XYZ file of C-alpha atoms in Angstrom:
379
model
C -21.273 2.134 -6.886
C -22.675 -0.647 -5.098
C -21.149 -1.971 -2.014
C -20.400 -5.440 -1.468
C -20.827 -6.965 1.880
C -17.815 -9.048 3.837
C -17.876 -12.504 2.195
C -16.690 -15.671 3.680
C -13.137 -15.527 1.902
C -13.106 -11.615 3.634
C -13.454 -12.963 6.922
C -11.103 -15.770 6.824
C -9.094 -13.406 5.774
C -9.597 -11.118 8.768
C -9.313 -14.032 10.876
C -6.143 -15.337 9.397
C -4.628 -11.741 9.585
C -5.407 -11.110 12.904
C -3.730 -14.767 14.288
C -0.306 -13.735 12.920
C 0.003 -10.523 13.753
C -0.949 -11.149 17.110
C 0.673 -14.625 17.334
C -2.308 -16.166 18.530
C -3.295 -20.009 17.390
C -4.642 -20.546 14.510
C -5.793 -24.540 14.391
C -9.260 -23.449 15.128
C -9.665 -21.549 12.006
C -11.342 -23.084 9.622
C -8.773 -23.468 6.041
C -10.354 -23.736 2.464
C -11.419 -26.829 1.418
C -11.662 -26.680 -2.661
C -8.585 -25.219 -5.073
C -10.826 -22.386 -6.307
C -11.530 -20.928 -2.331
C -7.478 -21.206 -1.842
C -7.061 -19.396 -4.938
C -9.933 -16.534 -4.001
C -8.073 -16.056 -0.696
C -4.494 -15.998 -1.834
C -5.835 -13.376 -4.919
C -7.415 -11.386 -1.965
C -4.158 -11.498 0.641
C -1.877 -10.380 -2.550
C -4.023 -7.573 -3.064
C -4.427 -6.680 0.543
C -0.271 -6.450 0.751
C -0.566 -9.288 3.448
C 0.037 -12.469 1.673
C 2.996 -13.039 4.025
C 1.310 -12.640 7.118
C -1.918 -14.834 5.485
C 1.092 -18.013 4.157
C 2.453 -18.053 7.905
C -0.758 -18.448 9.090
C -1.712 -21.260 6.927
C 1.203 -23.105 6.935
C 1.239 -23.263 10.702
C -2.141 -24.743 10.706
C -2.430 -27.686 12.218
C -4.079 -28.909 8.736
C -1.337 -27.394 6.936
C -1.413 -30.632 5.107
C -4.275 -30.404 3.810
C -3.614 -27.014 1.336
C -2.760 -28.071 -1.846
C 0.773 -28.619 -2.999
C 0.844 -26.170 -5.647
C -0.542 -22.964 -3.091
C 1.504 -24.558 -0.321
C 5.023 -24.030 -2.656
C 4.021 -20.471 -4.014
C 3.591 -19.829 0.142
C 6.800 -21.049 0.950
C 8.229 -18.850 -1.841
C 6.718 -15.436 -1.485
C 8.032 -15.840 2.128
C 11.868 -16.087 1.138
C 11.669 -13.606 -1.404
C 10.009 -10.845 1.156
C 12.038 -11.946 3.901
C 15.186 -11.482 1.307
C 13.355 -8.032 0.012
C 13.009 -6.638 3.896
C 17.008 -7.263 4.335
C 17.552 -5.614 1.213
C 15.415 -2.746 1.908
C 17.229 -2.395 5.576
C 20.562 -2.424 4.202
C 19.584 0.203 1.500
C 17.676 2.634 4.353
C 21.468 1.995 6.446
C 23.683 3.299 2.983
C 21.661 6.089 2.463
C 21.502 7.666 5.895
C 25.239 6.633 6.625
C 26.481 8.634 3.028
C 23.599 11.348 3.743
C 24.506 11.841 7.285
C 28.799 11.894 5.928
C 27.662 15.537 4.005
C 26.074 16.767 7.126
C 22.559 16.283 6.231
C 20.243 14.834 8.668
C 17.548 12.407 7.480
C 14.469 11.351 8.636
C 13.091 7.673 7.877
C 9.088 7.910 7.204
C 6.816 4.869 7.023
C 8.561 1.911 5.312
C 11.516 0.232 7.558
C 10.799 1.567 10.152
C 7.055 0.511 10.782
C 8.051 -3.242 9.836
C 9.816 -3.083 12.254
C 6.614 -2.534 14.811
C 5.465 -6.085 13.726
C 6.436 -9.258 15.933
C 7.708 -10.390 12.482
C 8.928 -7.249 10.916
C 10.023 -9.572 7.295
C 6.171 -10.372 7.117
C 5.324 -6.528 6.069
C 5.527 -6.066 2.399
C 7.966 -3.504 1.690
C 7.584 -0.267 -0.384
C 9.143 2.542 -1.595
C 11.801 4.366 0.895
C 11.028 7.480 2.193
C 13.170 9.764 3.540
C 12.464 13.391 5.382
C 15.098 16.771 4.980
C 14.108 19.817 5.917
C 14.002 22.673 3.665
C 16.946 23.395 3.816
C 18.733 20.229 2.947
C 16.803 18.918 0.947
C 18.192 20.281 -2.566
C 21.292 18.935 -1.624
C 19.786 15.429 -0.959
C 18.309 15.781 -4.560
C 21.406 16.639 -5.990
C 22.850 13.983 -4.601
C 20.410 11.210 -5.776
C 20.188 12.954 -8.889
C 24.148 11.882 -9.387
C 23.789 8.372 -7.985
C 19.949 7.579 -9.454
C 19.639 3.958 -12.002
C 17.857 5.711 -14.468
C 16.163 8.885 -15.829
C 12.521 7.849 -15.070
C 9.546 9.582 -18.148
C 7.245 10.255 -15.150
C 7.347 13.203 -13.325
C 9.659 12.496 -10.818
C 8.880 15.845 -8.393
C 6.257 17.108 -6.666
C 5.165 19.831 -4.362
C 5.781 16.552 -1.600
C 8.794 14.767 -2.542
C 11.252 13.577 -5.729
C 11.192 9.914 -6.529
C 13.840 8.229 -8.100
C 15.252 4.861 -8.203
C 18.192 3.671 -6.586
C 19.623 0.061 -6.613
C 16.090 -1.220 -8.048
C 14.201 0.542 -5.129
C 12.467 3.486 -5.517
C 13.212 6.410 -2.806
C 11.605 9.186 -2.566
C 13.000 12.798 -0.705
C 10.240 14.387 0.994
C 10.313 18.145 1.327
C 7.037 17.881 3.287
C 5.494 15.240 4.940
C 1.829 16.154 3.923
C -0.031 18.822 1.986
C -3.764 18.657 3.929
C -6.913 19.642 1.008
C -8.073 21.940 3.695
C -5.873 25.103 3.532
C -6.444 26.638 7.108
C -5.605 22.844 8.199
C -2.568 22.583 5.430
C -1.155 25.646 7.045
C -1.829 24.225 10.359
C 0.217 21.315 9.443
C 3.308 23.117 7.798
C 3.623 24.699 11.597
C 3.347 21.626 13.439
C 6.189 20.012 11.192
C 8.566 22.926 12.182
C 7.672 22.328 15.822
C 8.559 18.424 15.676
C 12.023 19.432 13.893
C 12.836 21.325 16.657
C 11.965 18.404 19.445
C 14.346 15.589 20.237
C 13.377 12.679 17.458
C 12.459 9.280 17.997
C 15.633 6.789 17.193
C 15.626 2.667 16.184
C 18.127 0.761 14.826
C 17.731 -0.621 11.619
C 20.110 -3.544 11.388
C 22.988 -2.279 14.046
C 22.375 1.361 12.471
C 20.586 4.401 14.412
C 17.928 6.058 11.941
C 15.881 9.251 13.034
C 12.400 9.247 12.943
C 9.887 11.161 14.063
C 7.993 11.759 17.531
C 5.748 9.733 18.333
C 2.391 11.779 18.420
C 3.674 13.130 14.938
C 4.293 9.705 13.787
C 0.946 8.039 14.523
C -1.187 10.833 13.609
C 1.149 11.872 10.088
C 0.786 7.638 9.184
C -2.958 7.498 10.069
C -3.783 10.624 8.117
C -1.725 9.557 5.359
C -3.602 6.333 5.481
C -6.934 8.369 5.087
C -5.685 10.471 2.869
C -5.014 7.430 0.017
C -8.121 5.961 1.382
C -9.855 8.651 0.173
C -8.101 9.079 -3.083
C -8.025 6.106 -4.520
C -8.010 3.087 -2.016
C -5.869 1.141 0.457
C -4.900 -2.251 1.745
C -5.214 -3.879 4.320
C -1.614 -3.426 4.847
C -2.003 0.278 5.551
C -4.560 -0.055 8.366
C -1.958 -2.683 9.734
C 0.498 0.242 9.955
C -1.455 2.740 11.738
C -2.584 -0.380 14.433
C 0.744 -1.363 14.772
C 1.977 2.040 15.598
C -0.993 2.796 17.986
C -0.126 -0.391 19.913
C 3.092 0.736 19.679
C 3.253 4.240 21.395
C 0.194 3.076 23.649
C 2.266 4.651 26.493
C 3.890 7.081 24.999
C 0.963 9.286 23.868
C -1.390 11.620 26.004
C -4.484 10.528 25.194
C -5.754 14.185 25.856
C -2.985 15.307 23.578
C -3.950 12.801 20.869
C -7.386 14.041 21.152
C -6.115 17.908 20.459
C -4.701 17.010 17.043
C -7.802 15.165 16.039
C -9.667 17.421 17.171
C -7.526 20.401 15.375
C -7.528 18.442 12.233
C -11.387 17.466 12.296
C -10.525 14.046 12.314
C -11.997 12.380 15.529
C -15.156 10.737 13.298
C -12.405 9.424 11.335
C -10.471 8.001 14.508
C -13.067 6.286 16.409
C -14.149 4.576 12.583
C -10.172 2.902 12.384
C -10.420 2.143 16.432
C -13.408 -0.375 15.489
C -11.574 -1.662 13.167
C -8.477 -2.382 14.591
C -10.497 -3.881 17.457
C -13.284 -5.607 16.073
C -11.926 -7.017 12.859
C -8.349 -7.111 13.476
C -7.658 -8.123 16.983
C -5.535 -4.816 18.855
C -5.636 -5.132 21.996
C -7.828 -1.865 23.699
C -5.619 0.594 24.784
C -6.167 4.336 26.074
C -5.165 5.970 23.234
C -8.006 4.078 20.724
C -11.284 5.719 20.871
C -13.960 2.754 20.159
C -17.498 4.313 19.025
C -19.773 1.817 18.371
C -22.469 3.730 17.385
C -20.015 4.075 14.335
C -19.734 0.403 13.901
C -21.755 0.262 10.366
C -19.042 3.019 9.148
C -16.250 1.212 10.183
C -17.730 -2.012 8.041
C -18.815 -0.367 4.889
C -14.859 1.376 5.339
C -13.528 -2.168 5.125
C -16.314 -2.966 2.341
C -14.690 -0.214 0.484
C -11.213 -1.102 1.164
C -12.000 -4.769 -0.190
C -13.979 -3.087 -3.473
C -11.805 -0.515 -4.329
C -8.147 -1.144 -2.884
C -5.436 0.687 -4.951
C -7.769 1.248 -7.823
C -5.645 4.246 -8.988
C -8.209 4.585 -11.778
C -10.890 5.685 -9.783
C -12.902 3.462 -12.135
C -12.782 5.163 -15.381
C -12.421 3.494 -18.432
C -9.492 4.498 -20.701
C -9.961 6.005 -23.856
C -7.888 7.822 -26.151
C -10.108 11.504 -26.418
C -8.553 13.705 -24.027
C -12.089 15.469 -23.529
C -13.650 11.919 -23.181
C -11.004 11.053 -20.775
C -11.309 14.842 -18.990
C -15.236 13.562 -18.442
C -14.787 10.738 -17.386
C -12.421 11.698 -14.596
C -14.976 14.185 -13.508
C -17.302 11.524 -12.702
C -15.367 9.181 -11.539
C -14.489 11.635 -8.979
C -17.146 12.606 -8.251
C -18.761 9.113 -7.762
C -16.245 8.651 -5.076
C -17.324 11.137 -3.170
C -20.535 10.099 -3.135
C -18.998 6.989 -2.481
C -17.214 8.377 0.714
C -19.030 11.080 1.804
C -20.931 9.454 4.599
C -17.857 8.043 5.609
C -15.432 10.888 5.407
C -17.347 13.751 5.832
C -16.139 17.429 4.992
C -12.427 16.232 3.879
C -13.664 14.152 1.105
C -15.350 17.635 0.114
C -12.320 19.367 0.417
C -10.212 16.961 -1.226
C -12.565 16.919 -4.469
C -12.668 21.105 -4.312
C -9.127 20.944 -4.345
C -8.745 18.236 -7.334
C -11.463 20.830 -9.528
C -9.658 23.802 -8.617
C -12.780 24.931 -7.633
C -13.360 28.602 -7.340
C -14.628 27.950 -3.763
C -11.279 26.355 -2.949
C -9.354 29.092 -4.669
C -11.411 31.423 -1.695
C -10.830 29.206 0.977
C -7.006 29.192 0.155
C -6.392 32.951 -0.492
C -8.042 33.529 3.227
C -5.854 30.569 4.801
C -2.943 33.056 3.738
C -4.368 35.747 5.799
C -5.067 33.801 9.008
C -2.915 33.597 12.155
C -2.532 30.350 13.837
């Protein structure tokens, strides 16, 4: 697949982007001048999950004016409704935990609510799904629970090894029974262990609208969100959104994290390439502030850009560019090398876990080794 390079609309993007998050001025940006370049950019900020963040900017412009009536209204909207969506999502994430916590269970609020709430603007985030942490053993009870209270009996499979999604109230929620399955075994297992250890540690707490939530440590946090980030990444795409995230909580916990101790779990996980690739990024093209806990590598600087190329070419493509047909061995193919091409696609970006990740999707008998001996070994 051919890569396309960061186009004029992509950097005023980037621009834009950066200025509101950051709350830096934004008059010396330079806006669209014709209908079609305001449409390109407001098609690209919707499917980037930052149209909010991209309206703001605009329509504090000093030449605010000058964007035309029609985009200037459909800005004006899409802020209401997400700022009326965030409250909605808040006071959902506060009736859950409160009846969850009343039957002795005791949540933990992943992602979502509580990384909006990072943002200098928290109702500029688009808002998700809800996801909510029990440990083993709670977390059949939660399901019960949401089983009883649930709007409607969805045809897709609603549980996983992960979590069980339903819907609740128009929202989907989803009960994690673990927070991530790694493609690597001996790293998967790795994982599992750190999770128990982070249980058993005092929790991170924030109020969500008056309302204490649990969630988790910080070093867990960041590095869970960041390699949850990768993991979709390499999967089947991202937004812009998602890198957002991870920057926001890095600035966030800038002095709360070791740095050496940040550097353990990358290092334990194989994943320092992949850190110093985001660092550029969310210094370079999106504005962070260096801290000590970032890890800047230029001499991955053309990584970093053909990661954002990607992002921009491929961003939630849940396809993985298939074509549909209606022959289940056609289809089987096809899926084969659309996988496949996506490795290619990511392998000098990603390295051995887009390998792993693609062994594990096969079933591979190689992987089927690799996670009979990750049984066997002590960590």
């Amino acid at each position: 697949m051919k890569i396309s390079k960061l186009t004029s609309e992509k950097l005023l993007l980037l621009d834009l982007l950066k200025a509101q998050i950051w709350q830096e001025p934004v008059d010396d940006i330079v806006l669209p001048l014709r209908l079609d370049d305001w449409n390109r950019l407001m098609d690209l900020a919707y499917t980037q999950l930052v149209v909010c963040f991209i309206s703001k900017a605009c329509l504090r412009h000093k030449d605010a004016d000058s964007i035309p009536h029609d985009i200037a209204e459909e800005m004006k909207a899409i802020l209401a409704e997400n700022a009326r969506i965030h409250e909605e999502h808040n006071k959902l994430v506060v009736e859950l935990f409160d009846i969850f916590k009343s039957k002795g269970l005791s949540p933990i609020l992943m992602k979502g609510q509580s990384l909006a709430k990072l943002y200098p603007e928290p109702e500029l985030r688009q808002c998700g799904d809800i996801d909510i942490y029990f440990s083993s053993d709670e977390y059949e009870s939660a399901k019960v629970y949401m089983m009883s209270v649930e709007d409607e009996i969805s045809k897709r499979k609603k549980e996983s090894f992960l979590h069980f999604n339903s819907m609740y109230k128009g929202v989907t929620v989803a009960l994690h029974r673990q927070f991530s399955n790694r493609a690597n075994p001996i790293e998967n297992k790795r994982f599992q262990k750190w999770t128990l250890e982070m249980l058993s540690e005092k929790q991170e707490k924030i109020m969500i609208s008056n309302y204490e939530v649990r969630v988790p440590t910080p070093l867990f946090n960041l590095f869970f969100v960041f390699r949850h980030m990768w993991h979709h990444f390499e999967e089947s795409g991202i937004s812009l959104r998602q890198l957002c995230d991870v920057m926001m909580l890095t600035h966030h916990y800038r002095d709360k994290i070791q740095e050496s101790d940040l550097q353990v779990k990358l290092s334990n996980y194989d994943a320092v390439g992949h850190w110093q690739i985001v660092s550029n990024i969310f210094v370079d093209f999106l504005g962070m502030p260096n801290n000590r806990i970032v890890c800047c590598d230029k001499s991955k600087m053309n990584k970093s850009q053909r990661m954002l190329q990607i992002l921009f070419d491929t961003t939630f493509n849940t396809g993985y560019f298939r074509p549909k047909t209606d022959k289940k061995w056609k289809h089987r193919i096809d899926l084969h090398k659309s996988r496949f091409r996506r490795l290619m696609l990511l392998l000098p970006i990603a390295g051995c876990s887009s390998v792993w990740r693609y062994l594990r999707w096969t079933n591979s008998f190689p992987y089927r080794i690799a996670l009979s001996l990750a049984g066997k070994v002590e960590l």
